[in-house]
PDB file of C-alpha atoms in Angstrom:
ATOM      1  CA  MET A   1      12.911  21.947 -41.656  1.00 49.00           C
ATOM      2  CA  ALA A   2      10.448  19.132 -42.345  1.00 48.00           C
ATOM      3  CA  SER A   3      13.194  16.517 -42.179  1.00 53.00           C
ATOM      4  CA  GLY A   4      14.277  17.915 -38.799  1.00 54.00           C
ATOM      5  CA  ILE A   5      10.736  17.577 -37.414  1.00 57.00           C
ATOM      6  CA  PHE A   6      10.476  14.002 -38.684  1.00 45.00           C
ATOM      7  CA  ALA A   7      13.855  13.202 -37.123  1.00 51.00           C
ATOM      8  CA  VAL A   8      12.645  14.501 -33.746  1.00 49.00           C
ATOM      9  CA  LEU A   9       9.416  12.499 -34.088  1.00 46.00           C
ATOM     10  CA  ASP A  10      11.453   9.409 -34.946  1.00 49.00           C
ATOM     11  CA  ASP A  11      13.611   9.929 -31.832  1.00 49.00           C
ATOM     12  CA  ILE A  12      10.483  10.325 -29.680  1.00 52.00           C
ATOM     13  CA  ALA A  13       8.978   7.159 -31.165  1.00 55.00           C
ATOM     14  CA  ALA A  14      12.198   5.237 -30.472  1.00 53.00           C
ATOM     15  CA  LEU A  15      12.272   6.578 -26.898  1.00 52.00           C
ATOM     16  CA  MET A  16       8.656   5.591 -26.264  1.00 60.00           C
ATOM     17  CA  ASP A  17       9.314   2.138 -27.719  1.00 63.00           C
ATOM     18  CA  ASP A  18      12.229   1.656 -25.290  1.00 60.00           C
ATOM     19  CA  VAL A  19      10.080   2.989 -22.447  1.00 65.00           C
ATOM     20  CA  SER A  20       7.213   0.594 -23.235  1.00 70.00           C
ATOM     21  CA  VAL A  21       9.573  -2.394 -23.206  1.00 65.00           C
ATOM     22  CA  ALA A  22      11.251  -1.256 -19.979  1.00 70.00           C
ATOM     23  CA  ALA A  23       7.895  -0.426 -18.339  1.00 68.00           C
ATOM     24  CA  LYS A  24       6.532  -3.871 -19.234  1.00 71.00           C
ATOM     25  CA  ILE A  25       9.498  -5.582 -17.545  1.00 70.00           C
ATOM     26  CA  ALA A  26       9.436  -3.226 -14.545  1.00 67.00           C
ATOM     27  CA  THR A  27       5.683  -3.729 -14.066  1.00 67.00           C
ATOM     28  CA  ARG A  28       6.128  -7.490 -14.192  1.00 69.00           C
ATOM     29  CA  LYS A  29       8.842  -7.306 -11.520  1.00 62.00           C
ATOM     30  CA  THR A  30       6.705  -5.076  -9.310  1.00 66.00           C
ATOM     31  CA  ALA A  31       3.574  -7.237  -9.759  1.00 65.00           C
ATOM     32  CA  GLY A  32       4.018  -8.910  -6.378  1.00 64.00           C
ATOM     33  CA  ILE A  33       4.392  -5.690  -4.431  1.00 68.00           C
ATOM     34  CA  LEU A  34       1.547  -4.132  -6.441  1.00 71.00           C
ATOM     35  CA  GLY A  35      -0.679  -7.004  -5.322  1.00 72.00           C
ATOM     36  CA  ASP A  36       0.333  -6.387  -1.716  1.00 70.00           C
ATOM     37  CA  ASP A  37      -0.168  -2.647  -2.237  1.00 73.00           C
ATOM     38  CA  LEU A  38      -3.701  -3.316  -3.494  1.00 76.00           C
ATOM     39  CA  ALA A  39      -4.573  -5.543  -0.534  1.00 75.00           C
ATOM     40  CA  VAL A  40      -3.157  -3.127   2.049  1.00 76.00           C
ATOM     41  CA  ASN A  41      -4.676   0.027   0.577  1.00 73.00           C
ATOM     42  CA  ALA A  42      -8.040  -1.587  -0.167  1.00 75.00           C
ATOM     43  CA  GLU A  43      -8.241  -2.602   3.492  1.00 72.00           C
ATOM     44  CA  LYS A  44      -7.275   0.918   4.627  1.00 73.00           C
ATOM     45  CA  ALA A  45      -9.735   2.621   2.247  1.00 70.00           C
ATOM     46  CA  THR A  46     -12.739   0.591   3.428  1.00 68.00           C
ATOM     47  CA  GLY A  47     -14.688   0.683   6.680  1.00 64.00           C
ATOM     48  CA  PHE A  48     -15.914   4.258   6.315  1.00 68.00           C
ATOM     49  CA  LEU A  49     -19.516   5.437   6.189  1.00 66.00           C
ATOM     50  CA  ALA A  50     -20.952   4.927   2.677  1.00 68.00           C
ATOM     51  CA  SER A  51     -21.305   8.687   2.119  1.00 71.00           C
ATOM     52  CA  ARG A  52     -17.594   9.196   2.889  1.00 77.00           C
ATOM     53  CA  GLU A  53     -16.062   6.291   0.932  1.00 78.00           C
ATOM     54  CA  ILE A  54     -15.373   8.115  -2.338  1.00 81.00           C
ATOM     55  CA  PRO A  55     -14.180  11.413  -0.722  1.00 85.00           C
ATOM     56  CA  VAL A  56     -11.844   9.430   1.548  1.00 86.00           C
ATOM     57  CA  LEU A  57     -10.576   7.316  -1.348  1.00 86.00           C
ATOM     58  CA  TRP A  58      -9.983  10.446  -3.433  1.00 89.00           C
ATOM     59  CA  ALA A  59      -8.028  12.036  -0.565  1.00 90.00           C
ATOM     60  CA  ILE A  60      -5.844   8.916  -0.278  1.00 89.00           C
ATOM     61  CA  THR A  61      -5.365   8.782  -4.067  1.00 90.00           C
ATOM     62  CA  LYS A  62      -4.219  12.431  -4.151  1.00 92.00           C
ATOM     63  CA  GLY A  63      -1.852  11.656  -1.282  1.00 92.00           C
ATOM     64  CA  SER A  64      -0.513   8.690  -3.244  1.00 91.00           C
ATOM     65  CA  PHE A  65       0.190  10.877  -6.290  1.00 92.00           C
ATOM     66  CA  ILE A  66       2.016  13.396  -4.066  1.00 93.00           C
ATOM     67  CA  ASN A  67       4.006  10.494  -2.566  1.00 92.00           C
ATOM     68  CA  LYS A  68       5.122   9.459  -6.051  1.00 91.00           C
ATOM     69  CA  LEU A  69       6.045  13.047  -6.961  1.00 92.00           C
ATOM     70  CA  ILE A  70       8.312  13.119  -3.906  1.00 93.00           C
ATOM     71  CA  ILE A  71       9.703   9.591  -4.159  1.00 91.00           C
ATOM     72  CA  VAL A  72      10.570   9.344  -7.881  1.00 90.00           C
ATOM     73  CA  PRO A  73      13.037  12.290  -8.094  1.00 92.00           C
ATOM     74  CA  ILE A  74      14.578  11.520  -4.681  1.00 91.00           C
ATOM     75  CA  ALA A  75      15.033   7.834  -5.592  1.00 89.00           C
ATOM     76  CA  LEU A  76      16.668   8.775  -8.906  1.00 88.00           C
ATOM     77  CA  LEU A  77      19.003  11.276  -7.217  1.00 90.00           C
ATOM     78  CA  LEU A  78      19.942   8.913  -4.384  1.00 89.00           C
ATOM     79  CA  ASN A  79      20.516   6.083  -6.837  1.00 85.00           C
ATOM     80  CA  ALA A  80      22.861   8.301  -8.853  1.00 84.00           C
ATOM     81  CA  PHE A  81      24.796   9.923  -5.994  1.00 88.00           C
ATOM     82  CA  PHE A  82      24.208   7.996  -2.747  1.00 89.00           C
ATOM     83  CA  PRO A  83      22.790   4.530  -3.559  1.00 85.00           C
ATOM     84  CA  VAL A  84      23.569   3.006  -0.136  1.00 86.00           C
ATOM     85  CA  ALA A  85      20.976   5.315   1.462  1.00 88.00           C
ATOM     86  CA  ILE A  86      18.162   3.547  -0.429  1.00 85.00           C
ATOM     87  CA  LYS A  87      18.851   0.336   1.448  1.00 86.00           C
ATOM     88  CA  TYR A  88      18.533   1.964   4.877  1.00 89.00           C
ATOM     89  CA  ILE A  89      15.421   3.913   3.869  1.00 88.00           C
ATOM     90  CA  LEU A  90      13.815   0.637   2.815  1.00 86.00           C
ATOM     91  CA  ILE A  91      14.738  -1.040   6.120  1.00 90.00           C
ATOM     92  CA  LEU A  92      13.258   1.838   8.149  1.00 90.00           C
ATOM     93  CA  GLY A  93      10.106   1.586   6.072  1.00 88.00           C
ATOM     94  CA  GLY A  94      10.086  -2.160   6.662  1.00 89.00           C
ATOM     95  CA  PHE A  95       9.975  -1.601  10.429  1.00 92.00           C
ATOM     96  CA  TYR A  96       6.966   0.686  10.034  1.00 90.00           C
ATOM     97  CA  LEU A  97       5.082  -1.875   7.917  1.00 88.00           C
ATOM     98  CA  ALA A  98       5.997  -4.673  10.341  1.00 92.00           C
ATOM     99  CA  PHE A  99       4.746  -2.565  13.247  1.00 93.00           C
ATOM    100  CA  GLU A 100       1.419  -1.941  11.489  1.00 89.00           C
ATOM    101  CA  GLY A 101       0.943  -5.630  10.673  1.00 89.00           C
ATOM    102  CA  ALA A 102       1.847  -6.874  14.163  1.00 93.00           C
ATOM    103  CA  GLU A 103      -0.311  -4.214  15.813  1.00 91.00           C
ATOM    104  CA  LYS A 104      -3.338  -5.352  13.779  1.00 88.00           C
ATOM    105  CA  ILE A 105      -2.814  -8.969  14.888  1.00 91.00           C
ATOM    106  CA  ILE A 106      -2.434  -7.974  18.550  1.00 91.00           C
ATOM    107  CA  HIS A 107      -5.538  -5.797  18.344  1.00 87.00           C
ATOM    108  CA  TYR A 108      -7.524  -8.652  16.800  1.00 84.00           C
ATOM    109  CA  ILE A 109      -6.421 -11.169  19.468  1.00 85.00           C
ATOM    110  CA  PHE A 110      -6.716  -9.018  22.581  1.00 81.00           C
ATOM    111  CA  HIS A 111      -9.559  -6.635  21.757  1.00 70.00           C
ATOM    112  CA  ARG A 112     -13.236  -7.467  21.424  1.00 58.00           C
ATOM    113  CA  GLN A 113     -14.428  -7.153  17.846  1.00 57.00           C
ATOM    114  CA  LYS A 114     -17.033  -4.414  17.527  1.00 54.00           C
ATOM    115  CA  LYS A 115     -20.425  -5.059  15.971  1.00 55.00           C
ATOM    116  CA  ALA A 116     -21.366  -3.223  12.773  1.00 50.00           C
ATOM    117  CA  ILE A 117     -23.783  -0.878  14.573  1.00 51.00           C
ATOM    118  CA  GLU A 118     -21.064   0.036  17.102  1.00 49.00           C
ATOM    119  CA  VAL A 119     -18.614   0.836  14.301  1.00 49.00           C
ATOM    120  CA  VAL A 120     -21.145   3.085  12.531  1.00 51.00           C
ATOM    121  CA  LYS A 121     -21.999   4.900  15.785  1.00 52.00           C
ATOM    122  CA  GLU A 122     -18.298   5.339  16.597  1.00 52.00           C
ATOM    123  CA  GLN A 123     -17.593   6.746  13.141  1.00 51.00           C
ATOM    124  CA  GLU A 124     -20.469   9.211  13.454  1.00 52.00           C
ATOM    125  CA  GLU A 125     -19.233  10.363  16.866  1.00 48.00           C
ATOM    126  CA  GLU A 126     -15.547  10.592  15.987  1.00 55.00           C
ATOM    127  CA  GLY A 127     -16.244  12.516  12.785  1.00 65.00           C
ATOM    128  CA  GLU A 128     -13.654  14.406  10.736  1.00 73.00           C
ATOM    129  CA  GLU A 129     -10.721  14.068  13.134  1.00 78.00           C
ATOM    130  CA  ALA A 130     -10.796  10.245  13.094  1.00 77.00           C
ATOM    131  CA  GLU A 131     -11.312  10.206   9.324  1.00 82.00           C
ATOM    132  CA  ASN A 132      -8.297  12.462   8.763  1.00 85.00           C
ATOM    133  CA  LYS A 133      -6.218  10.239  11.048  1.00 85.00           C
ATOM    134  CA  LYS A 134      -7.107   7.153   8.992  1.00 84.00           C
ATOM    135  CA  ILE A 135      -6.378   8.984   5.740  1.00 87.00           C
ATOM    136  CA  LYS A 136      -2.977  10.082   7.074  1.00 89.00           C
ATOM    137  CA  SER A 137      -2.185   6.498   8.126  1.00 86.00           C
ATOM    138  CA  ALA A 138      -3.174   5.193   4.685  1.00 86.00           C
ATOM    139  CA  ILE A 139      -1.016   7.782   2.899  1.00 90.00           C
ATOM    140  CA  THR A 140       1.964   6.996   5.162  1.00 89.00           C
ATOM    141  CA  THR A 141       1.668   3.273   4.413  1.00 86.00           C
ATOM    142  CA  ASP A 142       1.256   4.053   0.708  1.00 87.00           C
ATOM    143  CA  PHE A 143       4.452   6.126   0.867  1.00 90.00           C
ATOM    144  CA  ILE A 144       6.525   3.191   2.123  1.00 86.00           C
ATOM    145  CA  LEU A 145       5.004   0.734  -0.346  1.00 85.00           C
ATOM    146  CA  SER A 146       5.549   3.280  -3.128  1.00 87.00           C
ATOM    147  CA  VAL A 147       9.229   3.562  -2.189  1.00 86.00           C
ATOM    148  CA  GLU A 148       9.668  -0.164  -2.742  1.00 82.00           C
ATOM    149  CA  ILE A 149       7.682  -0.112  -6.013  1.00 85.00           C
ATOM    150  CA  VAL A 150       9.796   2.749  -7.376  1.00 87.00           C
ATOM    151  CA  ILE A 151      13.085   1.156  -6.292  1.00 85.00           C
ATOM    152  CA  ILE A 152      12.183  -2.250  -7.783  1.00 81.00           C
ATOM    153  CA  ALA A 153      11.116  -0.544 -11.033  1.00 83.00           C
ATOM    154  CA  LEU A 154      14.341   1.473 -11.106  1.00 82.00           C
ATOM    155  CA  GLY A 155      16.428  -1.652 -10.543  1.00 79.00           C
ATOM    156  CA  ALA A 156      14.612  -3.452 -13.377  1.00 77.00           C
ATOM    157  CA  VAL A 157      15.319  -0.606 -15.801  1.00 79.00           C
ATOM    158  CA  GLN A 158      18.979  -0.434 -14.774  1.00 75.00           C
ATOM    159  CA  GLU A 159      19.363  -4.152 -15.512  1.00 70.00           C
ATOM    160  CA  LEU A 160      18.480  -3.300 -19.118  1.00 68.00           C
ATOM    161  CA  HIS A 161      21.337  -0.732 -19.163  1.00 68.00           C
ATOM    162  CA  GLN A 162      18.997   2.031 -20.322  1.00 68.00           C
ATOM    163  CA  SER A 163      19.809   5.739 -20.417  1.00 75.00           C
ATOM    164  CA  MET A 164      18.890   8.128 -17.612  1.00 80.00           C
ATOM    165  CA  ALA A 165      16.058   9.601 -19.723  1.00 79.00           C
ATOM    166  CA  ILE A 166      14.452   6.177 -20.170  1.00 80.00           C
ATOM    167  CA  GLN A 167      14.933   5.397 -16.473  1.00 81.00           C
ATOM    168  CA  ILE A 168      13.126   8.610 -15.484  1.00 84.00           C
ATOM    169  CA  VAL A 169      10.203   8.133 -17.890  1.00 84.00           C
ATOM    170  CA  THR A 170       9.825   4.407 -17.146  1.00 84.00           C
ATOM    171  CA  VAL A 171       9.817   4.800 -13.360  1.00 85.00           C
ATOM    172  CA  SER A 172       7.336   7.674 -13.685  1.00 87.00           C
ATOM    173  CA  VAL A 173       5.044   5.549 -15.886  1.00 86.00           C
ATOM    174  CA  VAL A 174       5.173   2.625 -13.441  1.00 85.00           C
ATOM    175  CA  ALA A 175       4.419   4.996 -10.533  1.00 87.00           C
ATOM    176  CA  ILE A 176       1.348   6.388 -12.349  1.00 88.00           C
ATOM    177  CA  ILE A 177       0.135   2.902 -13.321  1.00 85.00           C
ATOM    178  CA  ALA A 178       0.551   1.769  -9.713  1.00 84.00           C
ATOM    179  CA  THR A 179      -1.557   4.624  -8.335  1.00 87.00           C
ATOM    180  CA  VAL A 180      -4.294   4.601 -10.995  1.00 87.00           C
ATOM    181  CA  GLY A 181      -4.498   0.807 -11.098  1.00 84.00           C
ATOM    182  CA  VAL A 182      -4.522   0.196  -7.351  1.00 84.00           C
ATOM    183  CA  TYR A 183      -6.973   2.929  -6.395  1.00 86.00           C
ATOM    184  CA  GLY A 184      -9.144   2.339  -9.460  1.00 87.00           C
ATOM    185  CA  ILE A 185      -9.671  -1.268  -8.314  1.00 85.00           C
ATOM    186  CA  VAL A 186     -10.234  -0.108  -4.729  1.00 84.00           C
ATOM    187  CA  ALA A 187     -12.926   2.306  -5.972  1.00 84.00           C
ATOM    188  CA  LEU A 188     -14.690  -0.573  -7.736  1.00 84.00           C
ATOM    189  CA  ILE A 189     -14.552  -2.668  -4.562  1.00 83.00           C
ATOM    190  CA  VAL A 190     -15.987  -0.017  -2.237  1.00 80.00           C
ATOM    191  CA  ARG A 191     -18.863   0.731  -4.638  1.00 82.00           C
ATOM    192  CA  MET A 192     -19.801  -2.905  -5.255  1.00 84.00           C
ATOM    193  CA  ASP A 193     -22.887  -2.669  -3.071  1.00 82.00           C
ATOM    194  CA  ASP A 194     -24.162   0.452  -4.877  1.00 83.00           C
ATOM    195  CA  LEU A 195     -23.815  -1.333  -8.205  1.00 85.00           C
ATOM    196  CA  GLY A 196     -25.605  -4.336  -6.716  1.00 87.00           C
ATOM    197  CA  TYR A 197     -28.527  -2.242  -5.432  1.00 86.00           C
ATOM    198  CA  SER A 198     -28.763  -0.520  -8.822  1.00 87.00           C
ATOM    199  CA  LEU A 199     -28.979  -3.880 -10.635  1.00 87.00           C
ATOM    200  CA  ILE A 200     -31.630  -5.132  -8.192  1.00 88.00           C
ATOM    201  CA  LYS A 201     -33.701  -1.992  -8.720  1.00 85.00           C
ATOM    202  CA  LYS A 202     -33.457  -2.079 -12.522  1.00 85.00           C
ATOM    203  CA  SER A 203     -34.341  -5.796 -12.690  1.00 84.00           C
ATOM    204  CA  ASN A 204     -37.405  -5.356 -10.418  1.00 83.00           C
ATOM    205  CA  ASN A 205     -36.083  -8.154  -8.180  1.00 77.00           C
ATOM    206  CA  LYS A 206     -36.226 -10.665 -11.038  1.00 80.00           C
ATOM    207  CA  GLY A 207     -33.907 -12.539 -13.356  1.00 83.00           C
ATOM    208  CA  PHE A 208     -30.149 -12.506 -13.910  1.00 83.00           C
ATOM    209  CA  GLY A 209     -29.645  -8.835 -12.979  1.00 82.00           C
ATOM    210  CA  ASN A 210     -31.296  -9.406  -9.620  1.00 85.00           C
ATOM    211  CA  ALA A 211     -29.131 -12.453  -8.941  1.00 88.00           C
ATOM    212  CA  VAL A 212     -25.918 -10.572  -9.817  1.00 87.00           C
ATOM    213  CA  GLY A 213     -27.002  -7.559  -7.752  1.00 88.00           C
ATOM    214  CA  ASN A 214     -27.715  -9.676  -4.675  1.00 89.00           C
ATOM    215  CA  ALA A 215     -24.399 -11.474  -5.119  1.00 90.00           C
ATOM    216  CA  LEU A 216     -22.494  -8.157  -5.219  1.00 87.00           C
ATOM    217  CA  VAL A 217     -24.267  -6.866  -2.101  1.00 86.00           C
ATOM    218  CA  LYS A 218     -23.578 -10.084  -0.176  1.00 88.00           C
ATOM    219  CA  LEU A 219     -19.978 -10.327  -1.395  1.00 88.00           C
ATOM    220  CA  LEU A 220     -18.887  -6.859  -0.255  1.00 82.00           C
ATOM    221  CA  PRO A 221     -18.710  -7.552   3.530  1.00 82.00           C
ATOM    222  CA  ILE A 222     -16.954 -10.862   2.795  1.00 86.00           C
ATOM    223  CA  ILE A 223     -14.407  -9.104   0.579  1.00 84.00           C
ATOM    224  CA  ILE A 224     -13.825  -6.378   3.186  1.00 79.00           C
ATOM    225  CA  LYS A 225     -13.159  -9.002   5.888  1.00 81.00           C
ATOM    226  CA  ALA A 226     -10.867 -10.900   3.515  1.00 83.00           C
ATOM    227  CA  LEU A 227      -8.983  -7.695   2.679  1.00 79.00           C
ATOM    228  CA  ALA A 228      -8.400  -7.051   6.384  1.00 79.00           C
ATOM    229  CA  VAL A 229      -6.691 -10.459   6.667  1.00 85.00           C
ATOM    230  CA  ILE A 230      -4.868 -10.271   3.318  1.00 84.00           C
ATOM    231  CA  GLY A 231      -3.755  -6.686   3.994  1.00 83.00           C
ATOM    232  CA  THR A 232      -2.255  -7.645   7.362  1.00 86.00           C
ATOM    233  CA  ILE A 233      -0.433 -10.629   5.854  1.00 88.00           C
ATOM    234  CA  ALA A 234       0.791  -8.411   3.004  1.00 86.00           C
ATOM    235  CA  LEU A 235       2.217  -5.857   5.455  1.00 87.00           C
ATOM    236  CA  LEU A 236       4.255  -8.567   7.189  1.00 90.00           C
ATOM    237  CA  LEU A 237       5.334 -10.214   3.922  1.00 89.00           C
ATOM    238  CA  VAL A 238       6.487  -6.918   2.415  1.00 87.00           C
ATOM    239  CA  SER A 239       8.360  -5.914   5.578  1.00 89.00           C
ATOM    240  CA  GLY A 240       9.895  -9.368   5.950  1.00 91.00           C
ATOM    241  CA  GLY A 241      10.897  -9.312   2.287  1.00 89.00           C
ATOM    242  CA  ILE A 242      12.642  -5.971   2.802  1.00 89.00           C
ATOM    243  CA  PHE A 243      14.630  -7.389   5.742  1.00 92.00           C
ATOM    244  CA  VAL A 244      15.491 -10.685   4.026  1.00 91.00           C
ATOM    245  CA  HIS A 245      16.653  -9.003   0.809  1.00 87.00           C
ATOM    246  CA  ASN A 246      18.587  -6.163   2.443  1.00 87.00           C
ATOM    247  CA  ILE A 247      20.063  -7.668   5.625  1.00 90.00           C
ATOM    248  CA  ASP A 248      22.613 -10.460   5.074  1.00 88.00           C
ATOM    249  CA  TYR A 249      21.879 -12.190   8.376  1.00 88.00           C
ATOM    250  CA  PHE A 250      18.215 -12.717   7.500  1.00 89.00           C
ATOM    251  CA  HIS A 251      19.056 -13.504   3.878  1.00 83.00           C
ATOM    252  CA  HIS A 252      21.152 -16.504   4.923  1.00 85.00           C
ATOM    253  CA  LEU A 253      18.984 -17.478   7.894  1.00 85.00           C
ATOM    254  CA  LEU A 254      17.167 -20.855   7.625  1.00 83.00           C
ATOM    255  CA  PRO A 255      17.900 -21.399   3.904  1.00 83.00           C
ATOM    256  CA  ASN A 256      15.736 -24.534   3.672  1.00 86.00           C
ATOM    257  CA  ILE A 257      12.535 -22.776   4.720  1.00 89.00           C
ATOM    258  CA  PRO A 258      10.308 -21.462   1.851  1.00 90.00           C
ATOM    259  CA  SER A 259      10.975 -17.760   1.282  1.00 88.00           C
ATOM    260  CA  ILE A 260       7.342 -16.740   1.856  1.00 90.00           C
ATOM    261  CA  VAL A 261       7.324 -18.439   5.290  1.00 93.00           C
ATOM    262  CA  LYS A 262      10.660 -16.896   6.246  1.00 94.00           C
ATOM    263  CA  GLU A 263       9.605 -13.423   5.128  1.00 92.00           C
ATOM    264  CA  PHE A 264       6.330 -13.634   7.041  1.00 94.00           C
ATOM    265  CA  GLY A 265       8.116 -14.895  10.178  1.00 94.00           C
ATOM    266  CA  VAL A 266      10.818 -12.226  10.032  1.00 94.00           C
ATOM    267  CA  GLY A 267       8.213  -9.517   9.448  1.00 93.00           C
ATOM    268  CA  LEU A 268       6.081 -10.742  12.355  1.00 95.00           C
ATOM    269  CA  VAL A 269       8.991 -10.977  14.810  1.00 95.00           C
ATOM    270  CA  ALA A 270      10.284  -7.527  13.789  1.00 95.00           C
ATOM    271  CA  GLY A 271       6.779  -6.118  14.143  1.00 94.00           C
ATOM    272  CA  LEU A 272       6.276  -7.588  17.612  1.00 95.00           C
ATOM    273  CA  VAL A 273       9.626  -6.162  18.730  1.00 95.00           C
ATOM    274  CA  VAL A 274       8.707  -2.693  17.458  1.00 95.00           C
ATOM    275  CA  VAL A 275       5.245  -2.910  19.074  1.00 94.00           C
ATOM    276  CA  ALA A 276       6.894  -3.856  22.401  1.00 94.00           C
ATOM    277  CA  ILE A 277       9.355  -0.930  22.139  1.00 94.00           C
ATOM    278  CA  VAL A 278       6.624   1.564  21.201  1.00 92.00           C
ATOM    279  CA  THR A 279       4.329   0.307  24.000  1.00 91.00           C
ATOM    280  CA  LEU A 280       7.147   0.544  26.564  1.00 91.00           C
ATOM    281  CA  PHE A 281       8.030   4.048  25.381  1.00 89.00           C
ATOM    282  CA  GLN A 282       4.389   5.159  25.598  1.00 86.00           C
ATOM    283  CA  LYS A 283       4.118   3.784  29.140  1.00 86.00           C
ATOM    284  CA  MET A 284       7.326   5.548  30.162  1.00 86.00           C
ATOM    285  CA  ILE A 285       6.053   8.836  28.749  1.00 83.00           C
ATOM    286  CA  GLY A 286       2.655   8.312  30.338  1.00 70.00           C
ATOM    287  CA  SER A 287       4.119   7.472  33.761  1.00 56.00           C
ATOM    288  CA  LYS A 288       6.140  10.701  33.983  1.00 54.00           C
ATOM    289  CA  PRO A 289       4.715  13.049  36.652  1.00 51.00           C
ATOM    290  CA  LYS A 290       3.133  16.170  35.232  1.00 49.00           C
ATOM    291  CA  ALA A 291       4.835  19.454  36.001  1.00 45.00           C
ATOM    292  CA  HIS A 292       2.873  21.809  38.271  1.00 43.00           C
TER     293      HIS A 292
END
């Protein structure tokens, strides 16, 4: 009896050892997309009223966990029985990300940037409906980024020729690390100013604590603006990368251009095309006469 228990424990230890090795490799391969995921989601989780930052972030985090619960089993099943579908799902997701990135650039170029007081007033007036809309948008974007993270992690594990059990556990571990890591860092970013004010108060406006506190308070708006730019670039890079790696025409297009430039360019062009199609469709729908 005792020997049987120790044998089971030994098997579990061996499994976890294989999982840790596979997870380390998979995490390394997904590091790039995780960085993009952080930039995109940090930008989407900021810009709310201070009192709503943590509730909004928690809502997005819960949505991200639900995304992973949906994506991981479906990705494993599709990979086992219908692997070609994964490619087309990724491409469709790429068009959505490209659309989001291009739309942000167009909005920045052609729309007047609102002052901080206007943004606060608008948020107060729009209330729960606008907040829920932003949360839904963030969760949708997270879903598409999560699909790519899970698929890259799954591909990394398969390269090691691991069993199905190890594939399932490893991909699940990477998915959890991605969610906890990304949104944990985002939570630290959005509460930087609170930490800064706390340090200023405790130091009585003197010494090292005061200097660090003031630095954190002043850095937050700079970081938020930087995240808006980095997040937009990341959307286009991720979408362009999906197209370049999954569509042969783009893969072989302009081979002498650096991959990062090509991916950004492909993502931007695809995004502008989708924005044009969506805008045209909206105008066509809007121009239809209403039925009496």
